[in-house]
Amino acid sequence: MNRVIHSVTKAATATAAAASEAETVRDDYIPRADYVSPDVAALERTRLWPRVWQMACREEELARPGSFTTYEIVDQSVLIVRTVGGALRAYHNVCPHRGNRLATGSGAMARITCGFHGWRWDLEGNNVFIKDETDFAGCPAMGAEDLVLTPVQVDIWGGFVFINMDPDAEPLGEFLAPVPQYLDCVEFQGMRIAWHQTIRVGGNWKTALESFMESYHVYTTHPQLVPVFDERSFSRAYGKHGMHGYPPTNRPLGAPSPRTGLPVPEDLREGVIKVFADIADQTGGATMVGNISGRAAKEVERLRTELPATATPIEILTAAFGYMAEAAIRDGARWPTITPEQMEHLGVDWNIFPNMVMVFGLDASLVFRARPDGDDPHRCIFDMWGVIRISDENAPEYEHRVFADWHDHQDEIPSLLVQDLRNIEKIQQGMRSIAYKGSRTSPLQEQQISNLHKTLHRYLYE
């Protein structure tokens, strides 16, 4: 008993120490402890993950009655199922008898069965069988109403399934606001998974996620893009969430970054074709889908023959998006109608607090999710999805691939993402240095990152 009391006291002291030593986040500064401190990770385990909405899976993964998946976050597990009646339900993934995990991974089930002693529940969470039930006659709290699985809040936005373990949490729509106001027009629910990879990375979950939350790094990390791409960007906070994009004052797509010293070419068609081809190849590859699909890149080659060399940037982009729409519609998809005003506010990347980022296009999108890998602040579990706009009937078959060591599978991961993964681990190594005090974020180009930490601190310390 003394050992238990000591353990609890030690944990409480650690979290109190983290709270008392917390530094203020500014637009231009994030404290080192956010990335490396075990005490901060302990606070996240108790004050963040049990209280926030988190993307658990895509709705198409739970298309049929009886389909299920599990979502793991630190030491908690949530079971999400499609009921016979077609509703989504989520439960704490634990047997109330002896604490056994009820399910692992994904699959299909007619009922929920504990593999330890065989107790069973229907998909609505009601207990339907207790082996040797008469043994418990007269025991308190053993009625059917006492043995239901403990529910977890579950809801859907844009085809993404979110869960929240706090029964008193605000509805998903309120938590996401104002993101749907800007992104509903993209109709992510019309996309389907083309590939899904899960890897273990030597970096804090925030270090990993933030590598996809700004374009400030593009010129240095992805120099292969700058001959046809002006990467200068801006970043904004939107409530708990944030975005970044490219200002209208940038050079047109297909023109080199002004940092190269090269002029804007008179004929932009080949530059635009190259942008589409390079991004499709480097963020998805031949057999995957990035934030531009190979399908779209092939269609955009029509610019060579269907537009004159004198075509304006607006004419070129209008034609390119038209070609993409035609290809998607041929594959049975509905192409969204987006007004110029909506397009102006879309940006290219949004983070959904706390641990989701979408680097998106209208034709296809990349989705990232980062979770702590146990209690180690220097490691995380990182998920990457490619989704494409396509009908259910034509949706590609895919295998969820899990890489214990991503270094052994670099040729199977999109090449541009490999460049980012290499950065993540070097960043985390550098953050361990006693000379490193904190991140000096750009108030203009990295504001969505500092906003993530401001929001995080409200959960951890207020």
Short mmCIF file of C-alpha atoms in Angstrom, two decimals:
data_model
loop_
_atom_site.label_atom_id
_atom_site.label_comp_id
_atom_site.label_asym_id
_atom_site.label_seq_id
_atom_site.Cartn_x
_atom_site.Cartn_y
_atom_site.Cartn_z
CA MET A 1 0.00 0.00 0.00
CA ASN A 2 2.82 2.43 0.84
CA ARG A 3 4.33 1.79 -2.59
CA VAL A 4 1.00 2.65 -4.27
CA ILE A 5 0.63 5.84 -2.24
CA HIS A 6 4.20 6.80 -3.10
CA SER A 7 3.56 6.22 -6.81
CA VAL A 8 0.40 8.35 -6.82
CA THR A 9 2.13 11.10 -4.83
CA LYS A 10 5.10 11.05 -7.19
CA ALA A 11 2.80 11.40 -10.26
CA ALA A 12 0.89 14.27 -8.64
CA THR A 13 4.16 16.01 -7.75
CA ALA A 14 5.43 15.64 -11.31
CA THR A 15 2.31 17.15 -12.87
CA ALA A 16 2.30 19.95 -10.30
CA ALA A 17 5.94 20.67 -11.15
CA ALA A 18 5.13 20.82 -14.84
CA ALA A 19 2.28 23.23 -14.18
CA SER A 20 4.36 25.51 -11.96
CA GLU A 21 7.24 25.65 -14.45
CA ALA A 22 5.11 26.15 -17.56
CA GLU A 23 6.35 28.96 -19.76
CA THR A 24 4.05 31.19 -21.74
CA VAL A 25 3.63 30.40 -25.43
CA ARG A 26 3.96 33.36 -27.78
CA ASP A 27 3.48 33.64 -31.53
CA ASP A 28 7.27 33.63 -31.74
CA TYR A 29 8.13 31.16 -28.97
CA ILE A 30 7.25 27.63 -27.76
CA PRO A 31 8.98 26.30 -24.63
CA ARG A 32 11.30 23.31 -24.93
CA ALA A 33 9.39 21.37 -22.25
CA ASP A 34 6.39 20.96 -24.55
CA TYR A 35 8.46 18.56 -26.66
CA VAL A 36 10.82 16.79 -24.24
CA SER A 37 9.36 16.82 -20.73
CA PRO A 38 7.98 13.57 -19.23
CA ASP A 39 5.94 15.77 -16.88
CA VAL A 40 4.22 17.47 -19.82
CA ALA A 41 3.51 14.05 -21.34
CA ALA A 42 1.97 12.99 -18.01
CA LEU A 43 -0.27 16.05 -18.02
CA GLU A 44 -1.35 15.30 -21.58
CA ARG A 45 -2.26 11.76 -20.53
CA THR A 46 -4.65 13.00 -17.82
CA ARG A 47 -5.78 16.45 -18.93
CA LEU A 48 -5.75 16.34 -22.73
CA TRP A 49 -6.47 12.97 -24.32
CA PRO A 50 -9.48 12.04 -22.12
CA ARG A 51 -11.13 15.41 -22.83
CA VAL A 52 -10.77 16.18 -26.55
CA TRP A 53 -12.31 14.99 -29.80
CA GLN A 54 -9.86 12.88 -31.80
CA MET A 55 -10.11 11.42 -35.29
CA ALA A 56 -10.26 7.65 -34.87
CA CYS A 57 -10.85 6.38 -38.43
CA ARG A 58 -12.68 6.99 -41.70
CA GLU A 59 -16.38 6.19 -41.92
CA GLU A 60 -15.86 3.83 -44.88
CA GLU A 61 -13.86 1.58 -42.54
CA LEU A 62 -17.14 0.96 -40.70
CA ALA A 63 -19.41 0.68 -43.71
CA ARG A 64 -21.26 -2.55 -42.85
CA PRO A 65 -23.21 -3.61 -39.74
CA GLY A 66 -20.85 -5.44 -37.42
CA SER A 67 -17.69 -3.75 -38.70
CA PHE A 68 -15.47 -2.42 -35.93
CA THR A 69 -12.15 -0.75 -35.27
CA THR A 70 -10.19 0.20 -32.17
CA TYR A 71 -8.50 3.50 -31.39
CA GLU A 72 -5.56 3.53 -28.98
CA ILE A 73 -4.32 6.67 -27.27
CA VAL A 74 -1.58 6.26 -24.63
CA ASP A 75 -3.10 3.78 -22.12
CA GLN A 76 -6.71 4.12 -23.26
CA SER A 77 -8.53 2.09 -25.91
CA VAL A 78 -11.87 2.80 -27.58
CA LEU A 79 -13.95 0.26 -29.54
CA ILE A 80 -16.05 1.72 -32.37
CA VAL A 81 -18.73 -0.41 -34.05
CA ARG A 82 -21.46 -0.14 -36.68
CA THR A 83 -24.65 -1.54 -35.18
CA VAL A 84 -27.22 -3.76 -36.91
CA GLY A 85 -29.41 -0.69 -37.29
CA GLY A 86 -26.61 1.25 -38.97
CA ALA A 87 -25.68 3.59 -36.12
CA LEU A 88 -22.14 4.19 -34.92
CA ARG A 89 -21.40 3.36 -31.29
CA ALA A 90 -18.19 3.69 -29.30
CA TYR A 91 -17.28 2.11 -25.97
CA HIS A 92 -14.35 1.95 -23.62
CA ASN A 93 -12.60 -1.18 -24.81
CA VAL A 94 -12.64 -3.03 -21.49
CA CYS A 95 -14.60 -5.92 -20.01
CA PRO A 96 -16.34 -4.90 -16.75
CA HIS A 97 -15.73 -8.41 -15.37
CA ARG A 98 -11.94 -8.59 -15.08
CA GLY A 99 -10.67 -5.74 -17.27
CA ASN A 100 -9.76 -7.69 -20.39
CA ARG A 101 -9.47 -5.78 -23.68
CA LEU A 102 -12.52 -6.76 -25.71
CA ALA A 103 -11.14 -6.25 -29.23
CA THR A 104 -7.96 -5.38 -31.10
CA GLY A 105 -7.39 -3.97 -34.56
CA SER A 106 -10.29 -3.90 -37.02
CA GLY A 107 -12.69 -6.43 -38.48
CA ALA A 108 -16.29 -7.62 -38.19
CA MET A 109 -18.30 -9.07 -35.31
CA ALA A 110 -21.88 -10.17 -34.72
CA ARG A 111 -21.52 -9.44 -31.02
CA ILE A 112 -18.84 -8.25 -28.63
CA THR A 113 -17.27 -11.18 -26.80
CA CYS A 114 -14.64 -11.17 -24.09
CA GLY A 115 -11.95 -13.69 -24.97
CA PHE A 116 -11.11 -14.33 -21.30
CA HIS A 117 -14.35 -15.74 -19.84
CA GLY A 118 -16.80 -15.46 -22.73
CA TRP A 119 -19.11 -12.72 -21.45
CA ARG A 120 -20.98 -11.15 -24.38
CA TRP A 121 -22.65 -7.88 -25.38
CA ASP A 122 -24.74 -6.89 -28.36
CA LEU A 123 -23.44 -4.10 -30.60
CA GLU A 124 -25.57 -1.60 -28.66
CA GLY A 125 -23.43 -2.36 -25.61
CA ASN A 126 -26.02 -4.37 -23.68
CA ASN A 127 -24.84 -7.47 -21.81
CA VAL A 128 -26.50 -10.58 -23.27
CA PHE A 129 -24.56 -13.44 -21.66
CA ILE A 130 -22.69 -14.18 -18.45
CA LYS A 131 -21.25 -17.65 -18.11
CA ASP A 132 -22.56 -19.36 -14.94
CA GLU A 133 -24.64 -16.29 -14.20
CA THR A 134 -26.27 -17.93 -11.17
CA ASP A 135 -22.92 -17.83 -9.39
CA PHE A 136 -23.45 -14.08 -9.03
CA ALA A 137 -26.95 -14.33 -7.52
CA GLY A 138 -27.37 -11.74 -4.77
CA CYS A 139 -24.24 -9.80 -5.73
CA PRO A 140 -24.79 -6.05 -5.95
CA ALA A 141 -24.52 -4.10 -9.22
CA MET A 142 -24.91 -7.21 -11.37
CA GLY A 143 -28.12 -6.27 -13.18
CA ALA A 144 -28.18 -5.84 -16.94
CA GLU A 145 -28.18 -2.05 -16.49
CA ASP A 146 -24.98 -2.30 -14.44
CA LEU A 147 -23.05 -4.31 -17.02
CA VAL A 148 -23.56 -2.24 -20.15
CA LEU A 149 -20.34 -1.22 -21.85
CA THR A 150 -19.30 2.30 -20.89
CA PRO A 151 -20.13 4.56 -23.85
CA VAL A 152 -17.76 7.02 -25.50
CA GLN A 153 -19.00 9.97 -27.51
CA VAL A 154 -18.74 9.41 -31.27
CA ASP A 155 -19.61 11.64 -34.23
CA ILE A 156 -18.70 12.22 -37.88
CA TRP A 157 -17.41 15.18 -39.85
CA GLY A 158 -16.32 15.03 -43.49
CA GLY A 159 -16.31 11.23 -43.45
CA PHE A 160 -13.92 11.21 -40.46
CA VAL A 161 -15.08 9.42 -37.30
CA PHE A 162 -14.22 11.27 -34.08
CA ILE A 163 -14.39 10.05 -30.48
CA ASN A 164 -14.33 11.83 -27.12
CA MET A 165 -14.01 10.00 -23.79
CA ASP A 166 -15.46 12.91 -21.79
CA PRO A 167 -19.24 12.36 -21.43
CA ASP A 168 -19.69 16.07 -20.71
CA ALA A 169 -17.65 17.35 -23.65
CA GLU A 170 -19.10 19.85 -26.09
CA PRO A 171 -20.61 18.46 -29.32
CA LEU A 172 -18.15 17.78 -32.13
CA GLY A 173 -19.50 20.66 -34.21
CA GLU A 174 -18.73 23.14 -31.44
CA PHE A 175 -15.27 21.68 -30.90
CA LEU A 176 -14.41 21.92 -34.60
CA ALA A 177 -15.73 25.44 -35.09
CA PRO A 178 -15.01 27.35 -37.24
CA VAL A 179 -13.28 24.71 -39.42
CA PRO A 180 -16.48 23.33 -41.05
CA GLN A 181 -17.41 26.87 -42.10
CA TYR A 182 -14.35 26.90 -44.36
CA LEU A 183 -13.84 23.24 -45.27
CA ASP A 184 -17.33 21.75 -45.67
CA CYS A 185 -17.29 22.90 -49.28
CA VAL A 186 -14.43 20.45 -50.01
CA GLU A 187 -16.75 17.51 -49.20
CA PHE A 188 -14.16 15.17 -47.71
CA GLN A 189 -16.97 12.66 -47.22
CA GLY A 190 -16.79 12.10 -50.98
CA MET A 191 -13.24 10.74 -50.69
CA ARG A 192 -12.16 7.17 -49.98
CA ILE A 193 -8.96 5.69 -48.54
CA ALA A 194 -6.37 4.75 -51.16
CA TRP A 195 -3.58 3.87 -48.69
CA HIS A 196 -2.87 3.92 -44.96
CA GLN A 197 0.50 3.54 -43.26
CA THR A 198 1.30 3.56 -39.55
CA ILE A 199 4.89 4.04 -38.43
CA ARG A 200 6.79 4.57 -35.21
CA VAL A 201 8.87 7.74 -35.28
CA GLY A 202 11.62 9.02 -32.99
CA GLY A 203 9.91 12.32 -32.25
CA ASN A 204 7.32 13.85 -29.96
CA TRP A 205 3.80 13.67 -31.42
CA LYS A 206 3.81 17.46 -31.80
CA THR A 207 7.22 17.49 -33.47
CA ALA A 208 5.89 15.02 -36.05
CA LEU A 209 2.62 16.82 -36.67
CA GLU A 210 4.17 20.27 -36.96
CA SER A 211 6.39 19.17 -39.84
CA PHE A 212 3.21 19.25 -41.92
CA MET A 213 1.82 22.50 -40.52
CA GLU A 214 3.94 25.05 -42.38
CA SER A 215 5.58 25.65 -45.75
CA TYR A 216 8.46 27.67 -44.33
CA HIS A 217 10.63 24.54 -44.64
CA VAL A 218 9.83 23.78 -48.30
CA TYR A 219 12.68 25.71 -49.94
CA THR A 220 15.30 23.94 -47.79
CA THR A 221 13.74 20.51 -47.22
CA HIS A 222 12.05 20.02 -50.60
CA PRO A 223 14.27 21.96 -53.05
CA GLN A 224 13.04 19.81 -55.94
CA LEU A 225 9.75 21.75 -55.85
CA VAL A 226 11.01 25.33 -55.99
CA PRO A 227 11.80 25.50 -59.76
CA VAL A 228 8.02 25.53 -60.39
CA PHE A 229 6.57 26.68 -57.07
CA ASP A 230 6.59 29.91 -55.02
CA GLU A 231 6.52 28.50 -51.49
CA ARG A 232 6.22 31.75 -49.48
CA SER A 233 3.26 31.30 -47.14
CA PHE A 234 1.08 32.77 -44.40
CA SER A 235 -0.44 31.09 -41.34
CA ARG A 236 -3.53 31.83 -39.23
CA ALA A 237 -5.20 30.61 -36.06
CA TYR A 238 -8.89 29.69 -36.11
CA GLY A 239 -10.04 28.97 -32.57
CA LYS A 240 -8.36 25.77 -31.40
CA HIS A 241 -7.28 25.01 -34.94
CA GLY A 242 -5.21 26.63 -37.67
CA MET A 243 -4.29 26.77 -41.33
CA HIS A 244 -1.68 27.98 -43.73
CA GLY A 245 -1.77 28.88 -47.39
CA TYR A 246 -0.17 30.98 -50.11
CA PRO A 247 -0.98 34.67 -50.58
CA PRO A 248 -2.41 35.93 -53.88
CA THR A 249 0.71 38.09 -54.28
CA ASN A 250 2.81 34.95 -54.86
CA ARG A 251 4.00 34.08 -58.33
CA PRO A 252 1.55 31.94 -60.34
CA LEU A 253 1.71 28.18 -60.03
CA GLY A 254 4.31 26.77 -62.41
CA ALA A 255 6.71 29.69 -61.90
CA PRO A 256 9.94 29.29 -59.89
CA SER A 257 10.33 30.58 -56.36
CA PRO A 258 11.69 34.14 -56.43
CA ARG A 259 14.45 32.90 -54.13
CA THR A 260 15.92 31.12 -57.16
CA GLY A 261 16.47 34.41 -58.97
CA LEU A 262 14.75 32.97 -62.04
CA PRO A 263 12.07 34.94 -63.94
CA VAL A 264 8.45 33.96 -64.45
CA PRO A 265 8.24 32.14 -67.82
CA GLU A 266 5.92 33.48 -70.49
CA ASP A 267 4.46 29.99 -71.05
CA LEU A 268 3.35 28.47 -67.73
CA ARG A 269 1.77 25.30 -69.10
CA GLU A 270 4.83 23.05 -68.69
CA GLY A 271 5.47 24.39 -65.19
CA VAL A 272 1.92 23.58 -64.09
CA ILE A 273 2.12 20.12 -65.63
CA LYS A 274 5.38 19.53 -63.75
CA VAL A 275 3.93 20.73 -60.42
CA PHE A 276 1.03 18.27 -60.71
CA ALA A 277 3.28 15.42 -61.81
CA ASP A 278 5.92 16.02 -59.12
CA ILE A 279 3.48 16.38 -56.24
CA ALA A 280 1.48 13.34 -57.35
CA ASP A 281 4.66 11.28 -57.61
CA GLN A 282 6.40 12.52 -54.47
CA THR A 283 3.40 12.55 -52.09
CA GLY A 284 1.76 9.40 -53.40
CA GLY A 285 3.88 7.57 -55.91
CA ALA A 286 2.83 5.29 -58.73
CA THR A 287 0.56 3.08 -56.64
CA MET A 288 -0.64 5.58 -54.04
CA VAL A 289 -2.44 8.91 -53.81
CA GLY A 290 -1.04 12.16 -52.45
CA ASN A 291 -2.66 15.57 -52.23
CA ILE A 292 -2.77 15.33 -56.02
CA SER A 293 -3.55 11.97 -57.59
CA GLY A 294 -1.78 10.34 -60.51
CA ARG A 295 -5.17 10.41 -62.22
CA ALA A 296 -5.21 14.21 -62.02
CA ALA A 297 -1.58 14.60 -63.07
CA LYS A 298 -2.24 12.61 -66.22
CA GLU A 299 -5.31 14.68 -67.10
CA VAL A 300 -3.45 17.96 -66.63
CA GLU A 301 -1.08 16.99 -69.44
CA ARG A 302 -3.95 18.06 -71.74
CA LEU A 303 -2.80 21.64 -71.14
CA ARG A 304 -0.09 21.09 -73.77
CA THR A 305 -2.56 20.50 -76.58
CA GLU A 306 -5.76 22.18 -75.48
CA LEU A 307 -4.49 25.59 -74.37
CA PRO A 308 -2.27 28.04 -76.26
CA ALA A 309 1.15 29.11 -75.00
CA THR A 310 -0.33 32.56 -74.33
CA ALA A 311 -2.89 31.24 -71.82
CA THR A 312 -3.07 33.26 -68.60
CA PRO A 313 -2.48 31.71 -65.16
CA ILE A 314 -6.22 31.86 -64.43
CA GLU A 315 -7.05 30.16 -67.72
CA ILE A 316 -4.48 27.42 -67.05
CA LEU A 317 -5.68 26.69 -63.52
CA THR A 318 -9.34 26.78 -64.55
CA ALA A 319 -8.62 24.24 -67.28
CA ALA A 320 -6.55 22.06 -64.92
CA PHE A 321 -9.29 21.92 -62.31
CA GLY A 322 -11.80 21.17 -65.05
CA TYR A 323 -9.72 18.20 -66.21
CA MET A 324 -9.48 16.92 -62.64
CA ALA A 325 -13.24 17.19 -62.22
CA GLU A 326 -13.89 15.28 -65.44
CA ALA A 327 -11.62 12.43 -64.30
CA ALA A 328 -13.25 12.21 -60.88
CA ILE A 329 -16.74 12.22 -62.34
CA ARG A 330 -15.74 9.41 -64.71
CA ASP A 331 -14.81 7.44 -61.59
CA GLY A 332 -18.29 7.95 -60.18
CA ALA A 333 -17.50 10.80 -57.81
CA ARG A 334 -19.42 13.99 -57.23
CA TRP A 335 -17.20 17.02 -57.81
CA PRO A 336 -17.79 19.80 -55.25
CA THR A 337 -18.87 23.25 -56.32
CA ILE A 338 -16.64 25.83 -54.67
CA THR A 339 -17.13 29.57 -55.11
CA PRO A 340 -14.18 31.94 -55.66
CA GLU A 341 -14.82 33.38 -52.20
CA GLN A 342 -14.65 29.94 -50.62
CA MET A 343 -11.49 29.13 -52.57
CA GLU A 344 -9.88 32.32 -51.28
CA HIS A 345 -10.18 31.07 -47.67
CA LEU A 346 -9.34 27.39 -48.15
CA GLY A 347 -5.59 27.51 -47.79
CA VAL A 348 -3.71 24.27 -48.43
CA ASP A 349 -3.35 22.80 -44.95
CA TRP A 350 -5.45 22.74 -41.78
CA ASN A 351 -4.70 21.24 -38.40
CA ILE A 352 -7.56 19.98 -36.28
CA PHE A 353 -6.58 20.23 -32.62
CA PRO A 354 -5.01 18.31 -31.12
CA ASN A 355 -3.47 15.69 -33.40
CA MET A 356 -4.78 15.78 -36.98
CA VAL A 357 -3.50 17.59 -40.08
CA MET A 358 -4.97 17.65 -43.59
CA VAL A 359 -2.81 18.66 -46.56
CA PHE A 360 -5.54 18.64 -49.13
CA GLY A 361 -6.56 19.11 -52.70
CA LEU A 362 -9.97 18.85 -54.32
CA ASP A 363 -9.02 15.68 -56.16
CA ALA A 364 -7.14 13.93 -53.34
CA SER A 365 -5.74 14.66 -49.89
CA LEU A 366 -3.11 13.62 -47.39
CA VAL A 367 -4.23 13.11 -43.78
CA PHE A 368 -1.84 12.83 -40.84
CA ARG A 369 -2.39 11.83 -37.22
CA ALA A 370 0.17 11.65 -34.40
CA ARG A 371 -0.18 9.94 -31.01
CA PRO A 372 2.24 9.45 -28.11
CA ASP A 373 4.07 6.13 -28.13
CA GLY A 374 3.58 5.18 -24.48
CA ASP A 375 5.04 7.57 -21.92
CA ASP A 376 8.19 8.43 -23.89
CA PRO A 377 8.00 12.10 -24.96
CA HIS A 378 10.61 11.40 -27.64
CA ARG A 379 8.57 8.86 -29.61
CA CYS A 380 5.21 8.79 -31.36
CA ILE A 381 2.92 6.66 -33.50
CA PHE A 382 2.34 8.41 -36.81
CA ASP A 383 -0.46 7.61 -39.25
CA MET A 384 -0.51 8.70 -42.90
CA TRP A 385 -3.48 8.33 -45.23
CA GLY A 386 -3.96 9.12 -48.89
CA VAL A 387 -7.63 9.64 -49.81
CA ILE A 388 -9.08 10.19 -53.28
CA ARG A 389 -12.41 11.50 -54.55
CA ILE A 390 -14.08 8.43 -56.00
CA SER A 391 -17.28 6.37 -55.77
CA ASP A 392 -17.64 3.43 -53.38
CA GLU A 393 -17.84 1.09 -56.34
CA ASN A 394 -14.54 2.29 -57.79
CA ALA A 395 -12.69 2.84 -54.51
CA PRO A 396 -9.27 1.18 -54.51
CA GLU A 397 -8.55 -1.80 -52.30
CA TYR A 398 -5.79 -1.09 -49.81
CA GLU A 399 -3.86 -2.76 -47.02
CA HIS A 400 -3.22 -0.93 -43.76
CA ARG A 401 0.53 -1.28 -43.48
CA VAL A 402 2.30 -0.98 -40.12
CA PHE A 403 6.07 -0.38 -40.08
CA ALA A 404 7.84 -0.93 -36.75
CA ASP A 405 10.96 0.71 -38.23
CA TRP A 406 10.15 3.02 -41.12
CA HIS A 407 13.84 3.28 -42.06
CA ASP A 408 13.60 -0.25 -43.47
CA HIS A 409 10.68 0.77 -45.72
CA GLN A 410 11.74 4.11 -47.16
CA ASP A 411 11.20 2.91 -50.71
CA GLU A 412 7.57 2.13 -49.81
CA ILE A 413 6.80 5.57 -48.31
CA PRO A 414 6.21 8.57 -50.62
CA SER A 415 9.57 10.24 -51.18
CA LEU A 416 8.58 13.77 -50.13
CA LEU A 417 7.23 12.38 -46.85
CA VAL A 418 10.51 10.55 -46.27
CA GLN A 419 12.26 13.93 -46.42
CA ASP A 420 9.91 15.15 -43.68
CA LEU A 421 10.35 12.03 -41.54
CA ARG A 422 14.12 12.47 -41.59
CA ASN A 423 13.66 16.02 -40.33
CA ILE A 424 11.38 14.94 -37.48
CA GLU A 425 13.92 12.64 -35.90
CA LYS A 426 16.79 15.13 -36.26
CA ILE A 427 14.62 17.86 -34.72
CA GLN A 428 13.79 15.71 -31.71
CA GLN A 429 17.45 14.84 -31.24
CA GLY A 430 18.33 18.52 -31.34
CA MET A 431 15.62 19.41 -28.84
CA ARG A 432 17.38 17.23 -26.24
CA SER A 433 20.33 19.62 -26.29
CA ILE A 434 20.81 21.65 -23.11
CA ALA A 435 21.51 24.61 -25.39
CA TYR A 436 18.00 24.46 -26.89
CA LYS A 437 15.60 26.73 -25.01
CA GLY A 438 12.51 26.55 -27.22
CA SER A 439 11.16 26.99 -30.73
CA ARG A 440 11.36 30.46 -32.31
CA THR A 441 8.30 30.23 -34.52
CA SER A 442 7.59 32.72 -37.29
CA PRO A 443 4.55 34.83 -36.33
CA LEU A 444 3.67 35.05 -40.03
CA GLN A 445 4.39 31.59 -41.44
CA GLU A 446 4.14 29.31 -38.37
CA GLN A 447 1.28 30.78 -36.37
CA GLN A 448 -0.81 27.59 -36.55
CA ILE A 449 1.97 25.82 -34.67
CA SER A 450 2.18 28.36 -31.84
CA ASN A 451 -1.64 28.35 -31.70
CA LEU A 452 -1.63 24.57 -31.20
CA HIS A 453 0.59 25.05 -28.13
CA LYS A 454 -1.47 27.94 -26.76
CA THR A 455 -4.53 25.70 -26.94
CA LEU A 456 -2.60 22.78 -25.44
CA HIS A 457 -1.54 24.93 -22.49
CA ARG A 458 -5.15 25.88 -21.77
CA TYR A 459 -5.98 22.19 -21.39
CA LEU A 460 -2.90 21.39 -19.34
CA TYR A 461 -2.57 24.37 -17.03
CA GLU A 462 -5.87 26.25 -16.68
#
